[in-house]
């Protein structure tokens, strides 16, 4: 670059090598810390939050790599273009590679007085041109630029030369090998002693990798926002659907016409603390036309609107078949057939009870579900379950039915899996049966529900749960 072109500029002292080395050390230490955070994000591609975090870390690493290389250039000085080969065995120019110092930042000057141009070696690397070839003039430069970006470059150069405006913009260049790179150009006019424009100098930076990382961050952020919006919408719809089909659980359950005082009923729904999506758990209690009472709880596997919709379908089927006179065993068989023939196959568990006040007889059947718990005189036990496989598991399954006589003051507890956090099967049953002494001091089913919720409703649970309690009145 001719020295007379910059005669009117104040001389700049080169930075001390030690200060640049210190900045390089700090940059590399920070890059290592960011890389550690990126590794902690994990490789799971199914997690939108994790993908977004990794993309941000990748972008930060790219920028720190750029900063490291710029500082190294500042320390080592620019690479000069090779005009003539020194020896026949000279190594050919390097092709631009990700992370290559030669492919990042180059400089150029176009002297308007002598019509000469001067390019640094880095610029040859960025543009993919032979270092032995002469640099292009300002009139020839647009030929390297993507056709859609040529008017922008022409306007920036014109504004710089005529109006003295600094150049600051990005455009795409097409390399001889067909590759397209994104280049950021910054420059300004250099004035002669009489105030006229003597030359234009510019710094060009290959920002292809940086822009690619920024696009990844933007796309993953947008994807995360869309998925959050979808999840929020699904949650709202699932909650609204659940509230529309399940009996209210705040307070004792009331039958539409008041019903006889044969049963004191209360229920509660406990959402998962690890998932924002509503599950397929349900509970239900209704009076049948013949004076019996239907009590049921169940759980359709999965979470979200689809599962909640399936739960509403099953609950509607249970009610309709019970009103039509189906007994628990037949009802379970038809439910299994219903799940087996749906367009979206699913698995579910359920227990269905019918209570006849006249005889105080409880008839019930189950499909892979925890048995009802019967509390009497300060002790509790699980009812012996009749045979019944999980709903939707096999075609043509048959279900048996059991009966038990109840007495005034008996307490019947129906629940879905997950009521006792981190306990399943016999362990969960034992924890619930241990509440028997406390139930004897309660005055109504709602107080019993409150006792269970106080005991198990605070601890984090991995799944939704439903609880239905019926006290047999005299």
Tab-separated table of C-alpha atoms in Angstrom:
chain	number	residue	atom	x	y	z
A	1	UNK	CA	0.000	0.000	0.000
A	2	UNK	CA	1.674	3.318	-1.062
A	3	UNK	CA	2.780	5.346	1.904
A	4	UNK	CA	1.958	8.734	0.366
A	5	UNK	CA	-1.719	7.904	0.329
A	6	UNK	CA	-1.875	8.019	4.111
A	7	UNK	CA	0.322	11.079	4.538
A	8	UNK	CA	-2.515	13.124	6.023
A	9	UNK	CA	-3.378	10.506	8.670
A	10	UNK	CA	-2.014	10.695	12.198
A	11	UNK	CA	0.585	8.010	12.709
A	12	UNK	CA	-0.595	5.094	14.838
A	13	UNK	CA	1.719	3.364	17.232
A	14	UNK	CA	1.624	-0.426	16.978
A	15	UNK	CA	0.186	-2.137	20.061
A	16	UNK	CA	2.618	-3.630	22.508
A	17	UNK	CA	3.107	-7.326	21.872
A	18	UNK	CA	2.655	-8.169	25.568
A	19	UNK	CA	-0.782	-6.512	25.756
A	20	UNK	CA	-1.956	-8.381	22.647
A	21	UNK	CA	-0.676	-11.671	24.065
A	22	UNK	CA	-2.626	-11.004	27.270
A	23	UNK	CA	-5.811	-10.419	25.266
A	24	UNK	CA	-5.215	-13.617	23.317
A	25	UNK	CA	-4.795	-15.560	26.565
A	26	UNK	CA	-8.014	-14.124	28.002
A	27	UNK	CA	-9.914	-14.863	24.805
A	28	UNK	CA	-8.764	-18.485	24.717
A	29	UNK	CA	-9.624	-18.989	28.377
A	30	UNK	CA	-13.117	-17.608	27.812
A	31	UNK	CA	-13.507	-19.798	24.716
A	32	UNK	CA	-12.657	-22.851	26.812
A	33	UNK	CA	-15.276	-21.904	29.399
A	34	UNK	CA	-17.955	-21.404	26.736
A	35	UNK	CA	-17.016	-24.723	25.144
A	36	UNK	CA	-17.458	-26.412	28.535
A	37	UNK	CA	-20.963	-24.949	28.808
A	38	UNK	CA	-21.698	-26.235	25.306
A	39	UNK	CA	-20.658	-29.755	26.286
A	40	UNK	CA	-22.834	-29.604	29.408
A	41	UNK	CA	-25.858	-28.869	27.196
A	42	UNK	CA	-25.580	-32.486	26.022
A	43	UNK	CA	-26.111	-34.112	22.627
A	44	UNK	CA	-29.898	-34.620	22.888
A	45	UNK	CA	-31.317	-33.204	19.641
A	46	UNK	CA	-34.924	-33.706	20.752
A	47	UNK	CA	-34.754	-30.978	23.403
A	48	UNK	CA	-35.537	-27.537	21.862
A	49	UNK	CA	-34.117	-25.688	24.866
A	50	UNK	CA	-30.901	-27.689	24.647
A	51	UNK	CA	-30.582	-27.094	20.887
A	52	UNK	CA	-30.998	-23.356	21.414
A	53	UNK	CA	-28.384	-23.299	24.180
A	54	UNK	CA	-25.916	-25.245	22.050
A	55	UNK	CA	-26.517	-22.929	19.095
A	56	UNK	CA	-25.806	-19.879	21.259
A	57	UNK	CA	-22.631	-21.501	22.539
A	58	UNK	CA	-21.573	-22.356	18.975
A	59	UNK	CA	-22.109	-18.744	17.961
A	60	UNK	CA	-20.083	-17.502	20.930
A	61	UNK	CA	-17.267	-19.928	20.096
A	62	UNK	CA	-17.246	-18.740	16.456
A	63	UNK	CA	-17.000	-15.119	17.560
A	64	UNK	CA	-14.249	-15.890	20.071
A	65	UNK	CA	-12.378	-17.823	17.375
A	66	UNK	CA	-12.630	-14.776	15.141
A	67	UNK	CA	-11.413	-12.521	17.941
A	68	UNK	CA	-8.495	-14.854	18.635
A	69	UNK	CA	-7.475	-14.809	14.973
A	70	UNK	CA	-7.848	-11.044	14.650
A	71	UNK	CA	-5.608	-10.553	17.665
A	72	UNK	CA	-3.094	-12.982	16.186
A	73	UNK	CA	-3.110	-10.969	12.955
A	74	UNK	CA	-2.580	-7.812	14.959
A	75	UNK	CA	0.391	-9.456	16.678
A	76	UNK	CA	1.950	-11.084	13.608
A	77	UNK	CA	1.111	-8.567	10.902
A	78	UNK	CA	-0.596	-9.129	7.551
A	79	UNK	CA	0.337	-11.831	5.072
A	80	UNK	CA	1.802	-10.407	1.874
A	81	UNK	CA	0.675	-11.762	-1.513
A	82	UNK	CA	3.185	-13.861	-3.398
A	83	UNK	CA	3.959	-12.052	-6.660
A	84	UNK	CA	6.606	-14.423	-8.010
A	85	UNK	CA	7.387	-17.955	-6.858
A	86	UNK	CA	10.604	-18.121	-4.861
A	87	UNK	CA	11.341	-21.658	-5.965
A	88	UNK	CA	9.671	-24.266	-8.160
A	89	UNK	CA	8.637	-26.234	-5.077
A	90	UNK	CA	6.797	-23.353	-3.402
A	91	UNK	CA	3.584	-24.426	-1.661
A	92	UNK	CA	0.412	-23.336	-3.530
A	93	UNK	CA	-1.898	-20.872	-1.753
A	94	UNK	CA	-4.078	-22.339	0.940
A	95	UNK	CA	-7.767	-22.825	0.301
A	96	UNK	CA	-10.012	-21.074	2.825
A	97	UNK	CA	-10.933	-23.346	5.712
A	98	UNK	CA	-13.069	-22.868	8.794
A	99	UNK	CA	-10.840	-21.354	11.436
A	100	UNK	CA	-8.016	-20.497	8.981
A	101	UNK	CA	-6.291	-17.222	9.776
A	102	UNK	CA	-5.700	-16.589	6.057
A	103	UNK	CA	-9.403	-16.748	5.216
A	104	UNK	CA	-10.742	-14.239	7.747
A	105	UNK	CA	-9.718	-10.573	7.228
A	106	UNK	CA	-8.065	-8.877	4.286
A	107	UNK	CA	-7.384	-5.300	3.262
A	108	UNK	CA	-7.271	-3.356	0.013
A	109	UNK	CA	-6.538	0.132	-1.326
A	110	UNK	CA	-7.488	1.645	-4.641
A	111	UNK	CA	-5.416	4.727	-5.649
A	112	UNK	CA	-7.509	7.013	-7.799
A	113	UNK	CA	-4.540	9.164	-8.843
A	114	UNK	CA	-2.325	6.373	-10.165
A	115	UNK	CA	-5.158	3.927	-10.935
A	116	UNK	CA	-3.308	1.289	-8.949
A	117	UNK	CA	-4.726	-1.248	-6.497
A	118	UNK	CA	-3.085	-3.069	-3.617
A	119	UNK	CA	-4.490	-6.196	-1.927
A	120	UNK	CA	-3.268	-8.079	1.115
A	121	UNK	CA	-2.641	-11.812	0.912
A	122	UNK	CA	-5.664	-12.479	3.106
A	123	UNK	CA	-7.972	-10.782	0.606
A	124	UNK	CA	-6.729	-13.059	-2.171
A	125	UNK	CA	-7.599	-16.007	0.080
A	126	UNK	CA	-11.085	-14.662	0.871
A	127	UNK	CA	-11.901	-14.056	-2.784
A	128	UNK	CA	-10.286	-17.330	-3.899
A	129	UNK	CA	-8.013	-15.600	-6.441
A	130	UNK	CA	-4.496	-16.460	-7.512
A	131	UNK	CA	-2.020	-14.286	-5.508
A	132	UNK	CA	0.018	-13.815	-8.694
A	133	UNK	CA	-2.929	-12.206	-10.486
A	134	UNK	CA	-3.204	-8.415	-10.371
A	135	UNK	CA	-5.790	-6.987	-7.961
A	136	UNK	CA	-9.071	-5.919	-9.481
A	137	UNK	CA	-9.919	-2.273	-9.955
A	138	UNK	CA	-13.009	-0.745	-8.363
A	139	UNK	CA	-14.789	-1.048	-11.720
A	140	UNK	CA	-13.909	-4.751	-11.902
A	141	UNK	CA	-14.697	-5.595	-8.273
A	142	UNK	CA	-18.488	-6.046	-8.782
A	143	UNK	CA	-17.777	-8.906	-11.175
A	144	UNK	CA	-16.935	-11.046	-8.108
A	145	UNK	CA	-20.107	-10.069	-6.285
A	146	UNK	CA	-23.366	-12.009	-6.403
A	147	UNK	CA	-25.605	-10.451	-9.046
A	148	UNK	CA	-28.286	-9.545	-6.490
A	149	UNK	CA	-25.747	-7.666	-4.334
A	150	UNK	CA	-23.907	-5.768	-7.095
A	151	UNK	CA	-26.165	-2.644	-6.938
A	152	UNK	CA	-25.545	-2.374	-3.184
A	153	UNK	CA	-21.748	-2.524	-3.585
A	154	UNK	CA	-21.822	-0.001	-6.430
A	155	UNK	CA	-23.915	2.387	-4.317
A	156	UNK	CA	-21.577	2.063	-1.298
A	157	UNK	CA	-18.455	2.727	-3.392
A	158	UNK	CA	-20.099	5.683	-5.173
A	159	UNK	CA	-21.215	7.253	-1.889
A	160	UNK	CA	-17.713	6.806	-0.497
A	161	UNK	CA	-15.877	8.377	-3.441
A	162	UNK	CA	-18.316	11.201	-4.185
A	163	UNK	CA	-19.885	12.069	-0.813
A	164	UNK	CA	-17.119	10.812	1.490
A	165	UNK	CA	-19.409	8.379	3.281
A	166	UNK	CA	-17.778	5.448	5.102
A	167	UNK	CA	-18.451	1.998	3.697
A	168	UNK	CA	-20.103	-0.503	6.029
A	169	UNK	CA	-22.055	-3.315	4.473
A	170	UNK	CA	-22.207	-6.995	3.593
A	171	UNK	CA	-22.490	-8.776	0.289
A	172	UNK	CA	-21.985	-12.209	-1.197
A	173	UNK	CA	-19.051	-13.025	-3.437
A	174	UNK	CA	-18.872	-15.931	-5.835
A	175	UNK	CA	-15.457	-17.606	-5.860
A	176	UNK	CA	-13.914	-19.163	-8.985
A	177	UNK	CA	-14.639	-22.634	-7.563
A	178	UNK	CA	-18.352	-21.769	-7.370
A	179	UNK	CA	-18.411	-21.311	-3.602
A	180	UNK	CA	-20.377	-18.393	-2.168
A	181	UNK	CA	-19.033	-16.462	0.814
A	182	UNK	CA	-20.540	-13.678	2.909
A	183	UNK	CA	-18.164	-10.705	3.173
A	184	UNK	CA	-18.377	-7.679	5.449
A	185	UNK	CA	-16.665	-4.582	4.001
A	186	UNK	CA	-15.657	-1.468	5.924
A	187	UNK	CA	-13.790	1.409	4.279
A	188	UNK	CA	-13.407	5.143	3.861
A	189	UNK	CA	-11.987	7.670	1.396
A	190	UNK	CA	-8.436	9.011	1.801
A	191	UNK	CA	-8.130	12.691	0.999
A	192	UNK	CA	-5.246	14.384	-0.756
A	193	UNK	CA	-3.723	17.679	0.425
A	194	UNK	CA	-6.179	19.685	-1.694
A	195	UNK	CA	-9.160	17.892	-0.157
A	196	UNK	CA	-9.939	15.727	-3.143
A	197	UNK	CA	-10.341	11.982	-2.853
A	198	UNK	CA	-6.986	10.369	-3.512
A	199	UNK	CA	-7.845	6.761	-2.786
A	200	UNK	CA	-10.202	4.413	-1.027
A	201	UNK	CA	-9.101	1.794	1.480
A	202	UNK	CA	-11.155	-1.032	2.898
A	203	UNK	CA	-11.035	-4.003	5.231
A	204	UNK	CA	-12.981	-7.081	4.111
A	205	UNK	CA	-13.920	-9.823	6.518
A	206	UNK	CA	-15.246	-13.285	5.692
A	207	UNK	CA	-18.263	-13.642	8.001
A	208	UNK	CA	-19.782	-16.750	6.385
A	209	UNK	CA	-19.351	-19.015	9.412
A	210	UNK	CA	-20.467	-16.303	11.807
A	211	UNK	CA	-23.654	-15.615	9.836
A	212	UNK	CA	-24.325	-19.336	9.587
A	213	UNK	CA	-24.080	-19.638	13.378
A	214	UNK	CA	-26.336	-16.625	13.830
A	215	UNK	CA	-28.923	-18.168	11.523
A	216	UNK	CA	-28.771	-21.379	13.543
A	217	UNK	CA	-29.344	-19.437	16.764
A	218	UNK	CA	-32.221	-17.524	15.215
A	219	UNK	CA	-33.842	-20.648	13.776
A	220	UNK	CA	-33.524	-22.645	16.989
A	221	UNK	CA	-34.820	-19.692	19.019
A	222	UNK	CA	-37.806	-19.319	16.702
A	223	UNK	CA	-38.397	-23.066	16.811
A	224	UNK	CA	-38.254	-23.006	20.603
A	225	UNK	CA	-40.699	-20.114	20.755
A	226	UNK	CA	-43.084	-21.893	18.373
A	227	UNK	CA	-42.911	-25.093	20.403
A	228	UNK	CA	-43.478	-23.173	23.625
A	229	UNK	CA	-46.505	-21.482	22.083
A	230	UNK	CA	-47.836	-24.829	20.863
A	231	UNK	CA	-47.240	-26.383	24.289
A	232	UNK	CA	-49.013	-23.496	26.032
A	233	UNK	CA	-51.945	-23.765	23.647
A	234	UNK	CA	-52.146	-27.535	24.086
A	235	UNK	CA	-51.990	-27.156	27.855
A	236	UNK	CA	-54.809	-24.624	27.860
A	237	UNK	CA	-56.975	-26.771	25.587
A	238	UNK	CA	-56.277	-29.894	27.642
A	239	UNK	CA	-57.146	-28.124	30.888
A	240	UNK	CA	-60.356	-26.731	29.414
A	241	UNK	CA	-61.330	-30.157	28.088
A	242	UNK	CA	-60.512	-31.838	31.378
A	243	UNK	CA	-62.518	-29.308	33.366
A	244	UNK	CA	-65.425	-29.720	30.962
A	245	UNK	CA	-65.723	-33.502	31.322
A	246	UNK	CA	-64.572	-34.253	34.889
A	247	UNK	CA	-66.765	-33.559	37.908
A	248	UNK	CA	-65.528	-30.604	39.973
A	249	UNK	CA	-63.054	-31.692	42.646
A	250	UNK	CA	-63.082	-28.585	44.833
A	251	UNK	CA	-65.484	-29.680	47.546
A	252	UNK	CA	-67.758	-32.695	47.857
A	253	UNK	CA	-69.281	-34.186	44.712
A	254	UNK	CA	-72.949	-33.432	44.183
A	255	UNK	CA	-75.296	-35.349	41.947
A	256	UNK	CA	-77.471	-33.374	39.512
A	257	UNK	CA	-80.704	-33.960	41.424
A	258	UNK	CA	-79.246	-33.967	44.876
A	259	UNK	CA	-79.359	-37.773	45.022
A	260	UNK	CA	-79.974	-39.870	48.095
A	261	UNK	CA	-77.605	-39.626	51.001
A	262	UNK	CA	-76.348	-43.179	50.419
A	263	UNK	CA	-72.816	-41.990	49.551
A	264	UNK	CA	-70.631	-39.124	50.679
A	265	UNK	CA	-68.239	-38.462	47.774
A	266	UNK	CA	-65.165	-36.291	47.265
A	267	UNK	CA	-62.387	-36.291	44.686
A	268	UNK	CA	-59.163	-34.524	43.828
A	269	UNK	CA	-56.895	-34.168	40.784
A	270	UNK	CA	-53.124	-33.794	41.344
A	271	UNK	CA	-51.133	-32.592	38.323
A	272	UNK	CA	-47.596	-33.689	37.519
A	273	UNK	CA	-44.830	-31.456	38.839
A	274	UNK	CA	-42.394	-32.477	36.063
A	275	UNK	CA	-44.587	-31.960	32.986
A	276	UNK	CA	-46.668	-28.991	31.874
A	277	UNK	CA	-48.893	-31.281	29.793
A	278	UNK	CA	-52.123	-32.700	31.169
A	279	UNK	CA	-52.308	-36.477	31.374
A	280	UNK	CA	-55.151	-38.872	30.678
A	281	UNK	CA	-56.222	-39.513	34.308
A	282	UNK	CA	-59.916	-39.348	35.135
A	283	UNK	CA	-62.372	-39.949	37.956
A	284	UNK	CA	-66.138	-40.025	37.804
A	285	UNK	CA	-69.231	-40.551	39.933
A	286	UNK	CA	-72.808	-40.536	38.710
A	287	UNK	CA	-76.240	-41.846	39.684
A	288	UNK	CA	-77.686	-44.432	37.301
A	289	UNK	CA	-81.371	-44.645	36.293
A	290	UNK	CA	-81.962	-47.780	38.381
A	291	UNK	CA	-80.734	-46.090	41.596
A	292	UNK	CA	-77.253	-47.560	41.593
A	293	UNK	CA	-74.108	-45.376	41.622
A	294	UNK	CA	-71.236	-45.544	39.150
A	295	UNK	CA	-67.736	-44.899	40.491
A	296	UNK	CA	-64.747	-45.059	38.154
A	297	UNK	CA	-61.134	-43.950	37.836
A	298	UNK	CA	-58.768	-44.558	34.970
A	299	UNK	CA	-55.618	-43.489	33.193
A	300	UNK	CA	-54.893	-43.307	29.472
A	301	UNK	CA	-51.148	-43.375	28.814
A	302	UNK	CA	-49.453	-40.221	27.563
A	303	UNK	CA	-49.907	-36.470	27.901
A	304	UNK	CA	-51.329	-33.632	25.848
A	305	UNK	CA	-54.467	-32.729	23.958
A	306	UNK	CA	-54.666	-36.030	22.060
A	307	UNK	CA	-54.547	-38.047	25.265
A	308	UNK	CA	-57.007	-35.759	27.044
A	309	UNK	CA	-59.359	-36.112	24.081
A	310	UNK	CA	-59.032	-39.903	24.306
A	311	UNK	CA	-59.731	-39.737	28.022
A	312	UNK	CA	-62.911	-37.742	27.367
A	313	UNK	CA	-63.966	-40.344	24.789
A	314	UNK	CA	-63.438	-43.219	27.261
A	315	UNK	CA	-65.217	-41.410	30.058
A	316	UNK	CA	-68.171	-40.688	27.790
A	317	UNK	CA	-68.246	-44.339	26.754
A	318	UNK	CA	-68.203	-45.474	30.398
A	319	UNK	CA	-71.115	-43.229	31.257
A	320	UNK	CA	-73.139	-44.192	28.201
A	321	UNK	CA	-72.665	-47.938	28.642
A	322	UNK	CA	-73.407	-47.755	32.367
A	323	UNK	CA	-76.623	-45.814	31.744
A	324	UNK	CA	-77.566	-48.444	29.148
A	325	UNK	CA	-77.307	-51.101	31.855
A	326	UNK	CA	-73.859	-52.629	31.271
A	327	UNK	CA	-72.311	-54.205	34.354
A	328	UNK	CA	-68.629	-53.548	35.210
A	329	UNK	CA	-67.152	-56.664	33.542
A	330	UNK	CA	-69.078	-56.165	30.299
A	331	UNK	CA	-68.264	-52.467	30.407
A	332	UNK	CA	-64.515	-53.196	30.612
A	333	UNK	CA	-64.720	-55.599	27.688
A	334	UNK	CA	-66.405	-52.994	25.496
A	335	UNK	CA	-63.917	-50.323	26.544
A	336	UNK	CA	-61.069	-52.620	25.510
A	337	UNK	CA	-62.757	-53.189	22.142
A	338	UNK	CA	-63.218	-49.437	21.741
A	339	UNK	CA	-59.519	-48.722	22.331
A	340	UNK	CA	-58.521	-51.584	20.053
A	341	UNK	CA	-60.455	-50.124	17.107
A	342	UNK	CA	-59.590	-46.419	17.465
A	343	UNK	CA	-57.581	-44.686	14.731
A	344	UNK	CA	-54.832	-43.875	17.242
A	345	UNK	CA	-54.192	-47.003	19.344
A	346	UNK	CA	-53.533	-46.341	23.011
A	347	UNK	CA	-53.212	-48.170	26.299
A	348	UNK	CA	-55.187	-47.430	29.422
A	349	UNK	CA	-56.075	-48.774	32.837
A	350	UNK	CA	-59.332	-48.395	34.715
A	351	UNK	CA	-61.445	-49.609	37.592
A	352	UNK	CA	-65.227	-49.425	37.426
A	353	UNK	CA	-67.544	-49.900	40.429
A	354	UNK	CA	-71.323	-49.970	40.710
A	355	UNK	CA	-72.832	-49.577	44.170
A	356	UNK	CA	-76.406	-50.694	44.964
A	357	UNK	CA	-77.594	-48.836	48.112
A	358	UNK	CA	-80.517	-51.211	48.652
A	359	UNK	CA	-78.195	-54.168	49.271
A	360	UNK	CA	-74.994	-52.216	50.000
A	361	UNK	CA	-73.322	-54.362	47.338
A	362	UNK	CA	-70.332	-53.133	45.395
A	363	UNK	CA	-69.768	-54.807	42.014
A	364	UNK	CA	-66.516	-53.978	40.296
A	365	UNK	CA	-64.040	-54.881	37.552
A	366	UNK	CA	-60.586	-53.657	36.700
A	367	UNK	CA	-58.222	-53.461	33.716
A	368	UNK	CA	-54.608	-53.427	34.880
A	369	UNK	CA	-55.437	-50.841	37.532
A	370	UNK	CA	-54.761	-50.542	41.293
A	371	UNK	CA	-57.575	-52.180	43.249
A	372	UNK	CA	-59.914	-50.057	45.403
A	373	UNK	CA	-58.900	-49.774	49.069
A	374	UNK	CA	-61.511	-50.501	51.727
A	375	UNK	CA	-61.153	-48.890	55.162
A	376	UNK	CA	-63.239	-50.191	58.072
A	377	UNK	CA	-62.926	-49.734	61.828
A	378	UNK	CA	-59.487	-48.099	61.703
A	379	UNK	CA	-57.860	-50.624	59.348
A	380	UNK	CA	-57.609	-50.893	55.602
A	381	UNK	CA	-57.087	-53.509	52.918
A	382	UNK	CA	-56.935	-53.733	49.151
A	383	UNK	CA	-59.827	-55.581	47.557
A	384	UNK	CA	-58.842	-58.774	45.758
A	385	UNK	CA	-58.875	-57.853	42.063
A	386	UNK	CA	-60.778	-59.928	39.507
A	387	UNK	CA	-58.937	-60.893	36.316
A	388	UNK	CA	-58.535	-58.056	33.823
A	389	UNK	CA	-55.711	-56.996	31.488
A	390	UNK	CA	-54.810	-53.445	30.584
A	391	UNK	CA	-57.123	-51.786	28.069
A	392	UNK	CA	-55.938	-51.829	24.458
A	393	UNK	CA	-53.279	-54.487	25.056
A	394	UNK	CA	-55.028	-57.400	23.325
A	395	UNK	CA	-58.108	-57.999	21.222
A	396	UNK	CA	-61.030	-59.968	22.615
A	397	UNK	CA	-59.889	-59.812	26.257
A	398	UNK	CA	-62.376	-61.007	28.873
A	399	UNK	CA	-62.861	-59.414	32.277
A	400	UNK	CA	-64.155	-60.912	35.490
A	401	UNK	CA	-66.315	-59.191	38.078
A	402	UNK	CA	-66.139	-59.230	41.869
A	403	UNK	CA	-68.612	-58.260	44.580
A	404	UNK	CA	-68.230	-57.113	48.168
A	405	UNK	CA	-70.760	-56.137	50.845
A	406	UNK	CA	-70.171	-52.759	52.429
A	407	UNK	CA	-71.220	-51.478	55.822
A	408	UNK	CA	-72.207	-48.036	57.088
A	409	UNK	CA	-69.082	-46.011	57.813
A	410	UNK	CA	-66.936	-47.942	55.327
A	411	UNK	CA	-64.573	-45.829	53.276
A	412	UNK	CA	-63.749	-46.719	49.676
A	413	UNK	CA	-60.641	-45.163	48.087
A	414	UNK	CA	-60.074	-45.305	44.323
A	415	UNK	CA	-56.933	-43.816	42.773
A	416	UNK	CA	-54.680	-43.825	39.714
A	417	UNK	CA	-50.968	-44.607	39.609
A	418	UNK	CA	-48.802	-41.731	40.708
A	419	UNK	CA	-50.855	-40.723	43.739
A	420	UNK	CA	-47.976	-41.721	46.016
A	421	UNK	CA	-44.857	-40.105	44.486
A	422	UNK	CA	-42.020	-42.486	43.595
A	423	UNK	CA	-44.034	-45.479	44.845
A	424	UNK	CA	-45.862	-48.094	42.792
A	425	UNK	CA	-47.691	-51.345	43.391
A	426	UNK	CA	-47.545	-52.769	46.907
A	427	UNK	CA	-45.332	-49.922	48.167
A	428	UNK	CA	-47.905	-47.296	47.213
A	429	UNK	CA	-50.746	-49.403	48.612
A	430	UNK	CA	-48.965	-49.786	51.963
A	431	UNK	CA	-48.431	-46.025	52.224
A	432	UNK	CA	-52.123	-45.401	51.585
A	433	UNK	CA	-53.328	-48.111	53.968
A	434	UNK	CA	-51.208	-46.552	56.709
A	435	UNK	CA	-53.635	-43.608	56.689
A	436	UNK	CA	-56.419	-45.780	58.165
A	437	UNK	CA	-56.122	-44.472	61.758
A	438	UNK	CA	-56.313	-40.894	60.525
A	439	UNK	CA	-59.458	-41.579	58.500
A	440	UNK	CA	-61.332	-42.633	61.649
A	441	UNK	CA	-61.129	-39.072	62.968
A	442	UNK	CA	-62.615	-37.497	59.847
A	443	UNK	CA	-66.233	-36.466	59.549
A	444	UNK	CA	-66.730	-36.633	55.785
A	445	UNK	CA	-65.192	-37.786	52.519
A	446	UNK	CA	-63.832	-34.303	51.804
A	447	UNK	CA	-61.769	-34.383	55.017
A	448	UNK	CA	-60.396	-37.784	53.981
A	449	UNK	CA	-59.347	-36.347	50.605
A	450	UNK	CA	-57.696	-33.454	52.404
A	451	UNK	CA	-55.761	-35.928	54.569
A	452	UNK	CA	-54.443	-37.759	51.509
A	453	UNK	CA	-53.497	-34.522	49.737
A	454	UNK	CA	-51.709	-33.201	52.810
A	455	UNK	CA	-49.722	-36.437	52.988
A	456	UNK	CA	-48.876	-36.930	49.308
A	457	UNK	CA	-49.817	-33.765	47.455
A	458	UNK	CA	-46.726	-31.703	48.282
A	459	UNK	CA	-43.916	-34.032	47.157
A	460	UNK	CA	-42.898	-33.757	43.461
A	461	UNK	CA	-44.658	-36.317	41.285
A	462	UNK	CA	-43.686	-37.530	37.828
A	463	UNK	CA	-47.233	-38.183	36.662
A	464	UNK	CA	-50.762	-36.884	37.145
A	465	UNK	CA	-52.991	-38.650	39.659
A	466	UNK	CA	-56.663	-38.819	40.587
A	467	UNK	CA	-58.257	-39.657	43.901
A	468	UNK	CA	-61.914	-40.576	44.566
A	469	UNK	CA	-63.237	-41.334	48.045
A	470	UNK	CA	-66.714	-42.655	48.884
A	471	UNK	CA	-68.033	-42.966	52.452
A	472	UNK	CA	-70.968	-45.342	52.947
A	473	UNK	CA	-73.735	-43.674	54.883
A	474	UNK	CA	-76.284	-45.494	57.046
